[in-house]
Amino acid sequence: MNSQTYYELYRRSSIGMALTDALDDLISEQRIAPQLAMKILANFDRSITEVLSEKVKARLSFKGHLDTYRFCDEVWTFLIKDVTFKMESTQQVHADKVKIVSCNSKRPGEV
């Protein structure tokens, strides 16, 4: 088994939250052990990282006003206001506020 660890940031996505809620329900109904839920979440972290890096090729650009930025533990966090996203198809989407969390594809210390 691969001992590599993955970032847990996708657990706060809508699909990650749905998985966490489902696992919490299964644990509270005593249908699975908490240790199994942790293994499932670790597998989710690995799988979503691999799929997003290998399968998603779409690009977009965005423009907005940087409100706050932070760099802590090798992770950048940007809070941007009045953001316009432009997709490859030239479709544009506007958002009042956006939070972007960015990290290296390799964890600190990995080769």
PDB file of C-alpha atoms in Angstrom:
ATOM      1  CA  MET A   1       0.000   0.000   0.000  1.00  0.00           C
ATOM      2  CA  ASN A   2       1.256   3.481  -0.844  1.00  0.00           C
ATOM      3  CA  SER A   3       2.216   5.434   2.276  1.00  0.00           C
ATOM      4  CA  GLN A   4       1.967   8.787   0.484  1.00  0.00           C
ATOM      5  CA  THR A   5      -0.437  11.222   2.108  1.00  0.00           C
ATOM      6  CA  TYR A   6      -2.648  13.633   0.201  1.00  0.00           C
ATOM      7  CA  TYR A   7      -4.112  17.014   1.020  1.00  0.00           C
ATOM      8  CA  GLU A   8      -7.545  16.872   2.624  1.00  0.00           C
ATOM      9  CA  LEU A   9      -8.802  20.112   1.079  1.00  0.00           C
ATOM     10  CA  TYR A  10     -11.279  18.400  -1.282  1.00  0.00           C
ATOM     11  CA  ARG A  11     -13.194  17.087   1.723  1.00  0.00           C
ATOM     12  CA  ARG A  12     -14.756  20.563   1.979  1.00  0.00           C
ATOM     13  CA  SER A  13     -16.061  20.391  -1.605  1.00  0.00           C
ATOM     14  CA  SER A  14     -19.722  19.512  -2.146  1.00  0.00           C
ATOM     15  CA  ILE A  15     -18.880  15.901  -3.039  1.00  0.00           C
ATOM     16  CA  GLY A  16     -16.493  15.611  -0.087  1.00  0.00           C
ATOM     17  CA  MET A  17     -19.097  16.982   2.326  1.00  0.00           C
ATOM     18  CA  ALA A  18     -21.707  14.560   0.944  1.00  0.00           C
ATOM     19  CA  LEU A  19     -19.305  11.651   1.466  1.00  0.00           C
ATOM     20  CA  THR A  20     -18.494  12.809   5.003  1.00  0.00           C
ATOM     21  CA  ASP A  21     -22.201  13.157   5.854  1.00  0.00           C
ATOM     22  CA  ALA A  22     -22.940   9.670   4.483  1.00  0.00           C
ATOM     23  CA  LEU A  23     -20.057   8.170   6.455  1.00  0.00           C
ATOM     24  CA  ASP A  24     -21.209   9.954   9.628  1.00  0.00           C
ATOM     25  CA  ASP A  25     -24.680   8.464   9.157  1.00  0.00           C
ATOM     26  CA  LEU A  26     -23.236   4.967   8.680  1.00  0.00           C
ATOM     27  CA  ILE A  27     -21.090   5.342  11.801  1.00  0.00           C
ATOM     28  CA  SER A  28     -24.000   6.620  13.914  1.00  0.00           C
ATOM     29  CA  GLU A  29     -26.115   3.659  12.715  1.00  0.00           C
ATOM     30  CA  GLN A  30     -23.180   1.383  13.653  1.00  0.00           C
ATOM     31  CA  ARG A  31     -23.057  -0.002  10.117  1.00  0.00           C
ATOM     32  CA  ILE A  32     -19.337   0.787   9.724  1.00  0.00           C
ATOM     33  CA  ALA A  33     -16.473   1.407  12.132  1.00  0.00           C
ATOM     34  CA  PRO A  34     -14.912   4.879  12.360  1.00  0.00           C
ATOM     35  CA  GLN A  35     -11.585   3.373  11.241  1.00  0.00           C
ATOM     36  CA  LEU A  36     -13.188   2.243   7.969  1.00  0.00           C
ATOM     37  CA  ALA A  37     -14.590   5.739   7.435  1.00  0.00           C
ATOM     38  CA  MET A  38     -11.092   7.190   7.851  1.00  0.00           C
ATOM     39  CA  LYS A  39      -9.732   4.728   5.268  1.00  0.00           C
ATOM     40  CA  ILE A  40     -12.528   5.693   2.873  1.00  0.00           C
ATOM     41  CA  LEU A  41     -11.729   9.397   3.311  1.00  0.00           C
ATOM     42  CA  ALA A  42      -8.020   8.747   2.714  1.00  0.00           C
ATOM     43  CA  ASN A  43      -8.941   6.862  -0.475  1.00  0.00           C
ATOM     44  CA  PHE A  44     -11.171   9.785  -1.495  1.00  0.00           C
ATOM     45  CA  ASP A  45      -8.271  12.219  -0.964  1.00  0.00           C
ATOM     46  CA  ARG A  46      -6.029  10.108  -3.207  1.00  0.00           C
ATOM     47  CA  SER A  47      -8.647   9.417  -5.875  1.00  0.00           C
ATOM     48  CA  ILE A  48      -9.896  12.964  -6.329  1.00  0.00           C
ATOM     49  CA  THR A  49      -6.347  14.329  -6.474  1.00  0.00           C
ATOM     50  CA  GLU A  50      -5.379  11.812  -9.169  1.00  0.00           C
ATOM     51  CA  VAL A  51      -8.561  12.263 -11.224  1.00  0.00           C
ATOM     52  CA  LEU A  52      -8.381  16.053 -11.196  1.00  0.00           C
ATOM     53  CA  SER A  53      -4.723  16.049 -12.237  1.00  0.00           C
ATOM     54  CA  GLU A  54      -5.158  13.431 -14.992  1.00  0.00           C
ATOM     55  CA  LYS A  55      -8.639  13.989 -16.426  1.00  0.00           C
ATOM     56  CA  VAL A  56      -9.497  17.687 -16.133  1.00  0.00           C
ATOM     57  CA  LYS A  57      -7.967  19.716 -18.947  1.00  0.00           C
ATOM     58  CA  ALA A  58     -10.322  22.718 -19.016  1.00  0.00           C
ATOM     59  CA  ARG A  59      -8.830  26.151 -18.453  1.00  0.00           C
ATOM     60  CA  LEU A  60     -10.239  29.448 -17.276  1.00  0.00           C
ATOM     61  CA  SER A  61      -9.002  32.889 -16.407  1.00  0.00           C
ATOM     62  CA  PHE A  62     -10.294  35.238 -13.765  1.00  0.00           C
ATOM     63  CA  LYS A  63     -10.010  38.860 -12.775  1.00  0.00           C
ATOM     64  CA  GLY A  64     -10.965  40.476  -9.488  1.00  0.00           C
ATOM     65  CA  HIS A  65      -9.809  42.532  -6.534  1.00  0.00           C
ATOM     66  CA  LEU A  66      -7.487  40.773  -4.081  1.00  0.00           C
ATOM     67  CA  ASP A  67      -8.846  41.378  -0.585  1.00  0.00           C
ATOM     68  CA  THR A  68      -6.638  39.119   1.549  1.00  0.00           C
ATOM     69  CA  TYR A  69      -3.876  36.605   1.002  1.00  0.00           C
ATOM     70  CA  ARG A  70      -2.043  34.247   3.333  1.00  0.00           C
ATOM     71  CA  PHE A  71       0.790  31.709   3.051  1.00  0.00           C
ATOM     72  CA  CYS A  72       0.961  29.171   5.865  1.00  0.00           C
ATOM     73  CA  ASP A  73       2.318  25.610   5.959  1.00  0.00           C
ATOM     74  CA  GLU A  74       3.093  25.672   2.224  1.00  0.00           C
ATOM     75  CA  VAL A  75      -0.541  26.558   1.383  1.00  0.00           C
ATOM     76  CA  TRP A  76      -1.655  29.821  -0.244  1.00  0.00           C
ATOM     77  CA  THR A  77      -5.119  31.209   0.514  1.00  0.00           C
ATOM     78  CA  PHE A  78      -6.547  34.094  -1.521  1.00  0.00           C
ATOM     79  CA  LEU A  79      -9.796  35.949  -0.804  1.00  0.00           C
ATOM     80  CA  ILE A  80     -10.893  37.791  -3.940  1.00  0.00           C
ATOM     81  CA  LYS A  81     -13.844  40.162  -4.365  1.00  0.00           C
ATOM     82  CA  ASP A  82     -15.843  41.127  -7.461  1.00  0.00           C
ATOM     83  CA  VAL A  83     -14.507  38.216  -9.525  1.00  0.00           C
ATOM     84  CA  THR A  84     -15.206  37.510 -13.190  1.00  0.00           C
ATOM     85  CA  PHE A  85     -14.330  34.048 -14.502  1.00  0.00           C
ATOM     86  CA  LYS A  86     -13.890  33.545 -18.244  1.00  0.00           C
ATOM     87  CA  MET A  87     -14.155  29.968 -19.513  1.00  0.00           C
ATOM     88  CA  GLU A  88     -12.571  28.582 -22.689  1.00  0.00           C
ATOM     89  CA  SER A  89     -15.935  28.907 -24.427  1.00  0.00           C
ATOM     90  CA  THR A  90     -15.808  32.668 -23.667  1.00  0.00           C
ATOM     91  CA  GLN A  91     -18.696  32.218 -21.220  1.00  0.00           C
ATOM     92  CA  GLN A  92     -18.323  34.537 -18.222  1.00  0.00           C
ATOM     93  CA  VAL A  93     -19.443  34.012 -14.640  1.00  0.00           C
ATOM     94  CA  HIS A  94     -19.426  36.664 -11.903  1.00  0.00           C
ATOM     95  CA  ALA A  95     -19.040  36.113  -8.147  1.00  0.00           C
ATOM     96  CA  ASP A  96     -19.047  38.651  -5.331  1.00  0.00           C
ATOM     97  CA  LYS A  97     -16.480  36.730  -3.256  1.00  0.00           C
ATOM     98  CA  VAL A  98     -14.198  33.766  -3.974  1.00  0.00           C
ATOM     99  CA  LYS A  99     -11.786  31.867  -1.750  1.00  0.00           C
ATOM    100  CA  ILE A 100      -8.943  30.078  -3.535  1.00  0.00           C
ATOM    101  CA  VAL A 101      -6.761  27.569  -1.697  1.00  0.00           C
ATOM    102  CA  SER A 102      -3.617  26.572  -3.570  1.00  0.00           C
ATOM    103  CA  CYS A 103      -0.926  24.063  -2.689  1.00  0.00           C
ATOM    104  CA  ASN A 104       1.943  22.268  -4.384  1.00  0.00           C
ATOM    105  CA  SER A 105       1.072  19.000  -6.059  1.00  0.00           C
ATOM    106  CA  LYS A 106       3.753  17.388  -3.888  1.00  0.00           C
ATOM    107  CA  ARG A 107       3.710  17.596  -0.108  1.00  0.00           C
ATOM    108  CA  PRO A 108       6.717  19.173   1.658  1.00  0.00           C
ATOM    109  CA  GLY A 109       9.599  16.701   1.772  1.00  0.00           C
ATOM    110  CA  GLU A 110       8.388  14.613  -1.189  1.00  0.00           C
ATOM    111  CA  VAL A 111      10.727  13.981  -4.088  1.00  0.00           C
TER     112      VAL A 111
END
